[in-house]
């Protein structure tokens, strides 16, 4: 399959890229091209122009930002996956990345591209929600920061305005006594997950749950925070029954999953219960160490 | 794929019936409708453009044929759309039940989606239909309120 005709630009600076996007109404930014190019080859997408961000080396790389991390939007999944800083400071991200598609795709696909695409079955949006990441967005006019919670607005929909680019993702360091875990189930490793869960649990000095964030993927229009499940844990001493009950809430009340050929809505709810329980057990264990 | 639900609409069944038969109102209830004409008392034809995320503006030719029309209580719509990316066909039933503060519209549709869009986007079909239904109902509410001057409960 071949795409329909399009103009191609490969700017050398972010400013130039933003100017091109502002100038061309029907231009799409090209990051790793792991979703956009197949869509174009199937002719499901036919942008009049592509603005290739591949030469913008300033948008690549992982660096320290205070106690936390700043990851350039054009950093590939593979680079993030192998980064010792990510493993130390954002272990949830490191744990989730091997589930993102296949190694070949992770070699080209980028963090910013995946977040801007906002596929409801993608791992990284849920991870960003669980980590309360901040996205740095830039347009010709201004730079602004948007919390992950406000960034994902619906099915393949984000807070990005036309002509705006994700330039970086910032992650704060996790507080002491925090454990994280990522779980997902896919029919084959690398397929779109039927359900996935990212969990972050912080315990207080007495071992009770403090801050808890549970983000699920592939159960709605975008990543979904399991608010009721998290509320059931806060202030409580975690034990197997409590974690199981919270996980049941996540599957029963926090989500309204869609059905497709691969999984019915009822099956997705059951997966959400089971995977949330597993993720919570592991996150609490890790928080105790 | 089965889509069903109900919605409280402002106005009497008779008033709502007339508006639901109006191609301009019907077009509002179907997001992405570019044009819709009533070509016969029981037949509408038009063009829809549906774009979700990476899928830009797939265009469909749309035909709606009415049957089992019992004004102002119920009718059925045979929906048939086809385009480069695939087709949708199915049967939607609409029932209007007078309520205390308006009219309850009950709807159920059994839709088949096929072709390229179904092959490539199968996992998204239900989410996309739910999204379009939500947008369509919200637009319909707004249209009915502005035309009937009522308020929805």
CSV table of C-alpha atoms in Angstrom, one decimal:
chain,number,residue,atom,x,y,z
A,1,UNK,CA,0.0,0.0,0.0
A,2,UNK,CA,1.2,3.5,-0.8
A,3,UNK,CA,0.1,6.8,0.8
A,4,UNK,CA,-1.6,9.5,-1.2
A,5,UNK,CA,0.6,12.5,-2.2
A,6,UNK,CA,1.9,14.7,0.5
A,7,UNK,CA,4.5,17.5,0.9
A,8,UNK,CA,7.4,16.6,3.1
A,9,UNK,CA,9.4,19.0,5.3
A,10,UNK,CA,12.3,18.2,7.6
A,11,UNK,CA,13.0,21.3,9.6
A,12,UNK,CA,16.3,21.8,11.6
A,13,UNK,CA,14.8,23.6,14.5
A,14,UNK,CA,11.7,23.5,16.7
A,15,UNK,CA,10.9,27.1,15.7
A,16,UNK,CA,11.0,26.2,12.1
A,17,UNK,CA,8.8,23.1,12.7
A,18,UNK,CA,6.2,25.2,14.6
A,19,UNK,CA,6.2,27.8,11.8
A,20,UNK,CA,5.6,25.1,9.2
A,21,UNK,CA,2.7,23.6,11.3
A,22,UNK,CA,1.2,27.1,11.7
A,23,UNK,CA,1.5,27.8,8.0
A,24,UNK,CA,0.0,24.5,6.8
A,25,UNK,CA,-3.5,23.8,8.0
A,26,UNK,CA,-3.5,20.2,7.0
A,27,UNK,CA,0.1,19.3,8.0
A,28,UNK,CA,0.8,16.5,10.5
A,29,UNK,CA,3.9,16.3,12.6
A,30,UNK,CA,5.8,13.1,12.0
A,31,UNK,CA,7.5,11.7,15.1
A,32,UNK,CA,8.4,8.0,14.9
A,33,UNK,CA,5.7,7.3,12.3
A,34,UNK,CA,4.7,4.0,13.9
A,35,UNK,CA,1.0,4.8,13.8
A,36,UNK,CA,0.7,7.7,11.3
A,37,UNK,CA,2.6,6.0,8.5
A,38,UNK,CA,0.6,2.8,8.5
A,39,UNK,CA,-2.6,4.9,8.6
A,40,UNK,CA,-1.3,6.8,5.6
A,41,UNK,CA,-0.3,3.7,3.8
A,42,UNK,CA,-3.8,2.3,4.3
A,43,UNK,CA,-5.0,5.7,3.1
A,44,UNK,CA,-7.0,6.1,6.3
A,45,UNK,CA,-5.1,9.3,6.8
A,46,UNK,CA,-4.1,11.6,4.1
A,47,UNK,CA,-2.4,14.8,5.4
A,48,UNK,CA,-1.4,17.3,2.8
A,49,UNK,CA,2.0,17.7,4.4
A,50,UNK,CA,4.3,16.0,6.9
A,51,UNK,CA,6.6,18.0,9.2
A,52,UNK,CA,9.3,15.4,10.1
A,53,UNK,CA,10.6,16.1,13.6
A,54,UNK,CA,13.5,13.6,13.1
A,55,UNK,CA,16.2,16.2,12.8
A,56,UNK,CA,15.3,18.0,16.0
A,57,UNK,CA,18.1,16.6,18.2
A,58,UNK,CA,17.1,19.0,21.0
A,59,UNK,CA,13.9,17.1,21.5
A,60,UNK,CA,15.8,13.8,22.1
A,61,UNK,CA,17.2,12.5,25.4
A,62,UNK,CA,16.6,11.9,29.0
A,63,UNK,CA,17.9,14.5,31.5
A,64,UNK,CA,17.6,15.2,35.2
A,65,UNK,CA,15.2,18.1,36.1
A,66,UNK,CA,15.6,18.8,39.9
A,67,UNK,CA,14.8,15.5,41.6
A,68,UNK,CA,12.8,14.3,38.6
A,69,UNK,CA,13.3,13.7,34.9
A,70,UNK,CA,12.8,15.5,31.7
A,71,UNK,CA,12.4,13.3,28.6
A,72,UNK,CA,12.5,14.9,25.2
A,73,UNK,CA,9.3,14.2,23.2
A,74,UNK,CA,11.3,12.6,20.3
A,75,UNK,CA,13.2,10.2,22.6
A,76,UNK,CA,12.5,6.7,21.3
A,77,UNK,CA,10.9,4.1,23.5
A,78,UNK,CA,14.0,2.0,23.2
A,79,UNK,CA,16.2,4.8,24.6
A,80,UNK,CA,13.8,5.4,27.5
A,81,UNK,CA,13.6,1.6,28.2
A,82,UNK,CA,17.4,1.3,28.5
A,83,UNK,CA,17.9,4.5,30.5
A,84,UNK,CA,19.4,3.9,33.9
A,85,UNK,CA,17.9,7.2,35.1
A,86,UNK,CA,14.4,6.1,34.1
A,87,UNK,CA,14.9,2.8,35.8
A,88,UNK,CA,15.9,4.5,39.0
A,89,UNK,CA,13.6,7.6,39.0
A,90,UNK,CA,10.6,6.4,37.0
A,91,UNK,CA,10.6,2.6,37.4
A,92,UNK,CA,7.0,2.4,36.4
A,93,UNK,CA,7.8,3.7,32.9
A,94,UNK,CA,10.7,1.3,32.6
A,95,UNK,CA,8.5,-1.6,33.6
A,96,UNK,CA,5.7,-0.7,31.1
A,97,UNK,CA,7.9,-0.1,28.1
A,98,UNK,CA,8.7,-3.7,27.2
A,99,UNK,CA,4.9,-4.1,26.7
A,100,UNK,CA,4.8,-1.4,24.1
A,101,UNK,CA,4.5,-3.2,20.8
A,102,UNK,CA,7.7,-4.9,19.5
A,103,UNK,CA,11.4,-4.0,19.7
A,104,UNK,CA,11.4,-2.8,16.1
A,105,UNK,CA,8.6,-0.4,16.8
A,106,UNK,CA,10.2,0.8,20.1
A,107,UNK,CA,13.4,1.6,18.1
A,108,UNK,CA,11.5,4.1,16.1
A,109,UNK,CA,8.4,5.1,18.1
A,110,UNK,CA,8.7,8.0,20.4
A,111,UNK,CA,7.4,8.9,23.8
A,112,UNK,CA,5.9,12.2,22.5
A,113,UNK,CA,4.4,10.6,19.5
A,114,UNK,CA,2.6,7.9,21.5
A,115,UNK,CA,1.2,10.4,23.9
A,116,UNK,CA,0.0,12.8,21.1
A,117,UNK,CA,-1.6,9.9,19.3
A,118,UNK,CA,-3.5,8.9,22.5
A,119,UNK,CA,-4.6,5.5,21.5
A,120,UNK,CA,-7.0,4.1,24.2
A,121,UNK,CA,-5.0,0.8,24.2
A,122,UNK,CA,-1.6,2.5,24.5
A,123,UNK,CA,0.5,1.9,27.7
A,124,UNK,CA,2.2,5.2,28.0
A,125,UNK,CA,-0.8,7.5,28.5
A,126,UNK,CA,-1.9,5.4,31.5
A,127,UNK,CA,1.6,5.4,32.9
A,128,UNK,CA,1.7,9.2,32.6
A,129,UNK,CA,-1.6,9.5,34.4
A,130,UNK,CA,-0.4,7.2,37.2
A,131,UNK,CA,2.9,9.2,37.5
A,132,UNK,CA,1.1,12.6,37.3
A,133,UNK,CA,3.4,13.6,34.5
A,134,UNK,CA,3.5,17.1,33.0
A,135,UNK,CA,3.6,17.6,29.3
A,136,UNK,CA,5.4,20.6,27.9
A,137,UNK,CA,3.6,21.9,24.8
A,138,UNK,CA,4.8,24.5,22.4
A,139,UNK,CA,3.3,26.5,19.6
A,140,UNK,CA,4.5,29.5,17.7
A,141,UNK,CA,2.9,31.8,20.3
A,142,UNK,CA,3.8,30.2,23.6
A,143,UNK,CA,5.0,27.3,25.7
A,144,UNK,CA,2.6,25.8,28.3
A,145,UNK,CA,2.5,22.8,30.7
A,146,UNK,CA,-0.4,20.5,30.9
A,147,UNK,CA,-0.9,17.8,33.5
A,148,UNK,CA,-1.4,14.3,32.0
A,149,UNK,CA,-4.9,14.3,33.7
A,150,UNK,CA,-5.9,17.3,31.5
A,151,UNK,CA,-4.0,16.2,28.4
A,152,UNK,CA,-6.0,13.1,27.5
A,153,UNK,CA,-9.5,14.3,26.6
A,154,UNK,CA,-11.1,11.5,24.7
A,155,UNK,CA,-10.8,8.9,22.0
A,156,UNK,CA,-7.5,9.8,20.2
A,157,UNK,CA,-8.1,13.3,21.5
A,158,UNK,CA,-5.8,15.5,23.5
A,159,UNK,CA,-5.4,19.0,24.7
A,160,UNK,CA,-3.0,19.8,21.8
A,161,UNK,CA,-4.2,22.7,19.8
A,162,UNK,CA,-3.7,22.8,16.0
A,163,UNK,CA,0.0,23.8,15.4
A,164,UNK,CA,1.1,22.7,18.9
A,165,UNK,CA,3.8,20.1,19.6
A,166,UNK,CA,4.6,18.1,22.6
A,167,UNK,CA,8.3,19.0,23.3
A,168,UNK,CA,9.0,17.2,26.6
A,169,UNK,CA,7.6,15.1,29.4
A,170,UNK,CA,8.5,15.9,33.0
A,171,UNK,CA,8.2,13.4,35.8
A,172,UNK,CA,8.6,14.2,39.4
A,173,UNK,CA,10.6,11.9,41.7
A,174,UNK,CA,8.5,9.4,43.6
A,175,UNK,CA,8.1,10.1,47.4
A,176,UNK,CA,9.7,7.7,49.9
A,177,UNK,CA,7.9,4.4,50.6
A,178,UNK,CA,6.3,4.4,47.1
A,179,UNK,CA,5.9,1.2,45.1
A,180,UNK,CA,4.8,0.9,41.5
A,181,UNK,CA,3.7,-1.9,39.3
A,182,UNK,CA,2.5,-2.4,35.7
A,183,UNK,CA,0.4,-5.3,34.5
A,184,UNK,CA,-1.3,-6.0,31.2
A,185,UNK,CA,-2.8,-8.8,29.3
A,186,UNK,CA,-2.6,-9.1,25.5
A,187,UNK,CA,-3.4,-12.1,23.3
A,188,UNK,CA,0.2,-12.1,22.1
A,189,UNK,CA,3.0,-10.1,23.6
A,190,UNK,CA,3.2,-6.8,21.6
A,191,UNK,CA,-0.5,-6.9,20.5
A,192,UNK,CA,-2.8,-4.2,21.7
A,193,UNK,CA,-3.5,-4.9,25.4
A,194,UNK,CA,-7.0,-6.2,26.2
A,195,UNK,CA,-6.6,-4.4,29.6
A,196,UNK,CA,-3.6,-2.9,31.3
A,197,UNK,CA,-3.0,-1.3,34.8
A,198,UNK,CA,-0.4,1.1,36.1
A,199,UNK,CA,-0.4,1.4,39.9
A,200,UNK,CA,1.5,3.8,42.2
A,201,UNK,CA,1.1,3.3,46.0
A,202,UNK,CA,2.7,5.5,48.7
A,203,UNK,CA,2.6,4.2,52.3
A,204,UNK,CA,2.8,6.5,55.3
A,205,UNK,CA,5.1,6.0,58.2
A,206,UNK,CA,2.6,3.7,59.9
A,207,UNK,CA,2.3,1.5,56.8
A,208,UNK,CA,-1.1,2.8,55.8
A,209,UNK,CA,-1.9,3.7,52.2
A,210,UNK,CA,-1.4,7.4,51.5
A,211,UNK,CA,-1.5,8.6,47.9
A,212,UNK,CA,-2.7,5.9,45.5
A,213,UNK,CA,-3.1,6.2,41.8
A,214,UNK,CA,-4.4,3.4,39.5
A,215,UNK,CA,-4.6,4.0,35.8
A,216,UNK,CA,-6.2,1.5,33.4
A,217,UNK,CA,-5.8,1.3,29.7
A,218,UNK,CA,-7.9,-0.2,26.9
A,219,UNK,CA,-11.1,0.1,29.0
A,220,UNK,CA,-12.5,3.4,27.7
A,221,UNK,CA,-11.9,6.3,25.3
A,222,UNK,CA,-8.5,7.0,26.9
A,223,UNK,CA,-6.6,6.1,30.0
A,224,UNK,CA,-8.9,5.9,33.0
A,225,UNK,CA,-8.0,6.7,36.7
A,226,UNK,CA,-9.7,4.2,39.0
A,227,UNK,CA,-10.8,6.8,41.5
A,228,UNK,CA,-13.1,4.7,43.6
A,229,UNK,CA,-10.6,1.9,44.0
A,230,UNK,CA,-7.9,4.4,45.0
A,231,UNK,CA,-10.3,6.1,47.5
A,232,UNK,CA,-11.0,2.7,49.1
A,233,UNK,CA,-7.3,2.3,49.8
A,234,UNK,CA,-6.3,5.7,51.2
A,235,UNK,CA,-5.8,5.8,54.9
A,236,UNK,CA,-6.2,2.0,55.2
A,237,UNK,CA,-3.7,-0.6,56.3
A,238,UNK,CA,-3.2,-2.7,53.1
A,239,UNK,CA,-4.0,-6.4,53.4
A,240,UNK,CA,-4.9,-9.0,50.8
A,241,UNK,CA,-8.7,-8.5,51.4
A,242,UNK,CA,-8.5,-4.7,51.1
A,243,UNK,CA,-6.5,-4.9,47.9
A,244,UNK,CA,-8.9,-7.5,46.4
A,245,UNK,CA,-11.9,-5.3,47.3
A,246,UNK,CA,-10.3,-2.2,45.8
A,247,UNK,CA,-9.5,-4.2,42.6
A,248,UNK,CA,-13.1,-5.4,42.4
A,249,UNK,CA,-14.2,-1.7,42.6
A,250,UNK,CA,-11.9,-0.8,39.8
A,251,UNK,CA,-13.4,-3.5,37.6
A,252,UNK,CA,-17.0,-3.0,38.7
A,253,UNK,CA,-17.4,0.8,39.1
A,254,UNK,CA,-14.5,2.7,37.8
A,255,UNK,CA,-14.7,1.6,34.2
A,256,UNK,CA,-17.2,1.2,31.3
A,257,UNK,CA,-15.2,-1.0,29.0
A,258,UNK,CA,-16.0,-1.5,25.3
A,259,UNK,CA,-16.5,-4.9,23.7
A,260,UNK,CA,-14.7,-6.0,20.5
A,261,UNK,CA,-13.9,-9.3,18.7
A,262,UNK,CA,-11.1,-10.0,21.1
A,263,UNK,CA,-12.9,-9.3,24.5
A,264,UNK,CA,-16.4,-8.7,25.7
A,265,UNK,CA,-17.0,-5.9,28.1
A,266,UNK,CA,-17.6,-8.5,30.9
A,267,UNK,CA,-14.2,-10.1,30.2
A,268,UNK,CA,-12.5,-6.7,30.3
A,269,UNK,CA,-14.0,-6.0,33.7
A,270,UNK,CA,-12.7,-9.3,35.0
A,271,UNK,CA,-9.3,-8.7,33.6
A,272,UNK,CA,-9.3,-5.2,35.2
A,273,UNK,CA,-10.2,-6.8,38.6
A,274,UNK,CA,-7.5,-9.5,38.3
A,275,UNK,CA,-4.7,-7.2,36.9
A,276,UNK,CA,-5.5,-4.4,39.4
A,277,UNK,CA,-5.2,-6.8,42.3
A,278,UNK,CA,-1.9,-8.1,41.0
A,279,UNK,CA,-0.5,-4.6,40.4
A,280,UNK,CA,-1.6,-3.4,43.9
A,281,UNK,CA,-0.1,-6.4,45.6
A,282,UNK,CA,3.3,-5.8,43.9
A,283,UNK,CA,3.2,-2.1,44.4
A,284,UNK,CA,2.5,-2.4,48.1
A,285,UNK,CA,5.3,-5.0,48.5
A,286,UNK,CA,7.7,-2.7,46.8
A,287,UNK,CA,6.6,0.3,48.9
A,288,UNK,CA,7.4,-1.6,52.0
A,289,UNK,CA,11.0,-2.3,51.1
B,1,UNK,CA,-23.0,-4.3,17.1
B,2,UNK,CA,-26.0,-3.3,19.2
B,3,UNK,CA,-26.5,0.2,20.4
B,4,UNK,CA,-29.4,1.1,22.6
B,5,UNK,CA,-30.6,3.5,25.3
B,6,UNK,CA,-33.1,6.2,26.0
B,7,UNK,CA,-33.1,9.9,26.4
B,8,UNK,CA,-35.6,12.5,27.7
B,9,UNK,CA,-36.4,15.1,25.1
B,10,UNK,CA,-38.2,18.4,25.6
B,11,UNK,CA,-41.7,18.6,24.1
B,12,UNK,CA,-44.6,16.4,23.2
B,13,UNK,CA,-44.3,13.3,21.1
B,14,UNK,CA,-46.1,15.1,18.2
B,15,UNK,CA,-43.7,18.0,18.2
B,16,UNK,CA,-40.7,15.8,18.5
B,17,UNK,CA,-41.9,13.5,15.8
B,18,UNK,CA,-42.1,16.4,13.3
B,19,UNK,CA,-38.6,17.5,14.2
B,20,UNK,CA,-37.2,14.0,14.0
B,21,UNK,CA,-38.5,13.7,10.5
B,22,UNK,CA,-36.9,17.0,9.5
B,23,UNK,CA,-33.7,16.2,7.6
B,24,UNK,CA,-31.9,19.2,9.1
B,25,UNK,CA,-32.6,17.9,12.6
B,26,UNK,CA,-31.8,14.3,11.7
B,27,UNK,CA,-28.5,15.5,10.2
B,28,UNK,CA,-27.6,17.1,13.6
B,29,UNK,CA,-28.2,13.8,15.4
B,30,UNK,CA,-25.7,12.1,13.1
B,31,UNK,CA,-22.3,13.7,13.7
B,32,UNK,CA,-20.3,14.3,10.5
B,33,UNK,CA,-23.4,14.5,8.2
B,34,UNK,CA,-22.5,17.0,5.4
B,35,UNK,CA,-25.8,16.9,3.6
B,36,UNK,CA,-29.1,15.1,4.1
B,37,UNK,CA,-32.2,15.4,1.9
B,38,UNK,CA,-35.6,14.0,2.2
B,39,UNK,CA,-36.0,12.5,-1.3
B,40,UNK,CA,-39.3,10.8,-0.6
B,41,UNK,CA,-41.7,10.8,2.4
B,42,UNK,CA,-39.9,7.7,3.8
B,43,UNK,CA,-36.4,8.1,2.3
B,44,UNK,CA,-33.4,10.3,3.0
B,45,UNK,CA,-30.1,10.5,1.2
B,46,UNK,CA,-26.9,12.3,2.1
B,47,UNK,CA,-23.2,12.3,2.7
B,48,UNK,CA,-21.3,11.7,6.0
B,49,UNK,CA,-17.7,12.4,6.8
B,50,UNK,CA,-16.3,10.6,9.8
B,51,UNK,CA,-12.9,11.4,11.2
B,52,UNK,CA,-11.6,10.0,14.4
B,53,UNK,CA,-8.0,10.7,15.6
B,54,UNK,CA,-5.6,9.5,12.9
B,55,UNK,CA,-8.4,8.6,10.4
B,56,UNK,CA,-9.1,11.7,8.4
B,57,UNK,CA,-12.5,12.3,6.9
B,58,UNK,CA,-13.7,8.9,5.6
B,59,UNK,CA,-16.6,9.8,3.4
B,60,UNK,CA,-19.8,7.7,3.2
B,61,UNK,CA,-22.9,7.9,1.1
B,62,UNK,CA,-25.9,7.5,3.4
B,63,UNK,CA,-29.4,6.2,2.7
B,64,UNK,CA,-32.1,6.0,5.4
B,65,UNK,CA,-35.4,4.4,4.6
B,66,UNK,CA,-38.3,4.5,7.1
B,67,UNK,CA,-40.7,1.7,7.8
B,68,UNK,CA,-43.3,0.6,10.3
B,69,UNK,CA,-44.2,4.3,10.8
B,70,UNK,CA,-46.8,4.8,13.5
B,71,UNK,CA,-46.9,8.5,14.1
B,72,UNK,CA,-46.2,9.7,16.8
B,73,UNK,CA,-45.2,6.5,18.6
B,74,UNK,CA,-42.6,4.5,16.7
B,75,UNK,CA,-40.7,4.0,13.5
B,76,UNK,CA,-37.8,2.0,12.1
B,77,UNK,CA,-34.9,3.3,10.0
B,78,UNK,CA,-33.0,1.1,7.6
B,79,UNK,CA,-29.6,2.6,7.5
B,80,UNK,CA,-27.2,1.9,4.6
B,81,UNK,CA,-23.9,3.7,4.2
B,82,UNK,CA,-21.0,3.0,1.9
B,83,UNK,CA,-17.7,4.6,1.1
B,84,UNK,CA,-14.2,3.9,0.1
B,85,UNK,CA,-13.4,2.6,3.5
B,86,UNK,CA,-16.3,0.3,4.1
B,87,UNK,CA,-19.9,0.1,4.8
B,88,UNK,CA,-22.5,0.2,7.6
B,89,UNK,CA,-25.9,-1.2,7.4
B,90,UNK,CA,-28.5,-1.9,10.0
B,91,UNK,CA,-31.9,-1.3,11.5
B,92,UNK,CA,-32.6,1.3,14.1
B,93,UNK,CA,-35.9,1.5,16.0
B,94,UNK,CA,-37.1,4.6,17.7
B,95,UNK,CA,-40.0,4.8,20.1
B,96,UNK,CA,-41.5,8.0,21.6
B,97,UNK,CA,-43.2,7.6,25.0
B,98,UNK,CA,-44.9,10.6,26.6
B,99,UNK,CA,-43.5,11.4,30.0
B,100,UNK,CA,-44.3,14.0,32.7
B,101,UNK,CA,-41.6,16.5,31.7
B,102,UNK,CA,-41.2,15.7,28.0
B,103,UNK,CA,-40.9,12.6,25.8
B,104,UNK,CA,-38.8,9.6,26.4
B,105,UNK,CA,-37.1,8.5,23.2
B,106,UNK,CA,-36.1,4.9,23.3
B,107,UNK,CA,-33.8,3.7,20.6
B,108,UNK,CA,-32.0,0.5,19.6
B,109,UNK,CA,-29.9,-0.2,16.6
B,110,UNK,CA,-28.3,-3.3,15.3
B,111,UNK,CA,-25.5,-2.2,13.0
B,112,UNK,CA,-23.0,-4.2,10.9
B,113,UNK,CA,-19.8,-2.5,9.9
B,114,UNK,CA,-17.7,-4.0,7.2
B,115,UNK,CA,-14.9,-3.4,4.8
B,116,UNK,CA,-11.5,-1.8,5.4
B,117,UNK,CA,-12.7,0.3,8.4
B,118,UNK,CA,-14.0,-2.8,10.2
B,119,UNK,CA,-10.9,-4.9,9.4
B,120,UNK,CA,-8.4,-2.2,10.6
B,121,UNK,CA,-10.5,-0.5,13.2
B,122,UNK,CA,-12.4,-3.4,14.7
B,123,UNK,CA,-11.2,-2.8,18.3
B,124,UNK,CA,-12.4,0.8,18.1
B,125,UNK,CA,-15.8,0.4,16.5
B,126,UNK,CA,-17.7,0.3,19.8
B,127,UNK,CA,-15.9,3.3,21.3
B,128,UNK,CA,-16.4,5.3,18.1
B,129,UNK,CA,-20.1,4.4,17.9
B,130,UNK,CA,-20.6,5.3,21.5
B,131,UNK,CA,-18.8,8.6,21.0
B,132,UNK,CA,-20.9,9.4,17.9
B,133,UNK,CA,-24.0,8.5,19.7
B,134,UNK,CA,-23.2,10.8,22.7
B,135,UNK,CA,-22.3,13.7,20.3
B,136,UNK,CA,-25.5,13.0,18.3
B,137,UNK,CA,-27.8,13.0,21.3
B,138,UNK,CA,-26.2,16.1,22.7
B,139,UNK,CA,-26.7,17.9,19.4
B,140,UNK,CA,-30.2,16.6,19.1
B,141,UNK,CA,-31.1,17.9,22.6
B,142,UNK,CA,-29.7,21.3,21.8
B,143,UNK,CA,-31.5,21.5,18.4
B,144,UNK,CA,-34.8,20.4,20.0
B,145,UNK,CA,-34.4,22.9,22.8
B,146,UNK,CA,-33.7,25.8,20.5
B,147,UNK,CA,-36.6,24.9,18.2
B,148,UNK,CA,-39.2,24.0,20.9
B,149,UNK,CA,-37.9,26.5,23.4
B,150,UNK,CA,-38.3,23.9,26.2
B,151,UNK,CA,-35.8,22.8,28.8
B,152,UNK,CA,-34.6,19.3,29.2
B,153,UNK,CA,-34.8,17.7,32.6
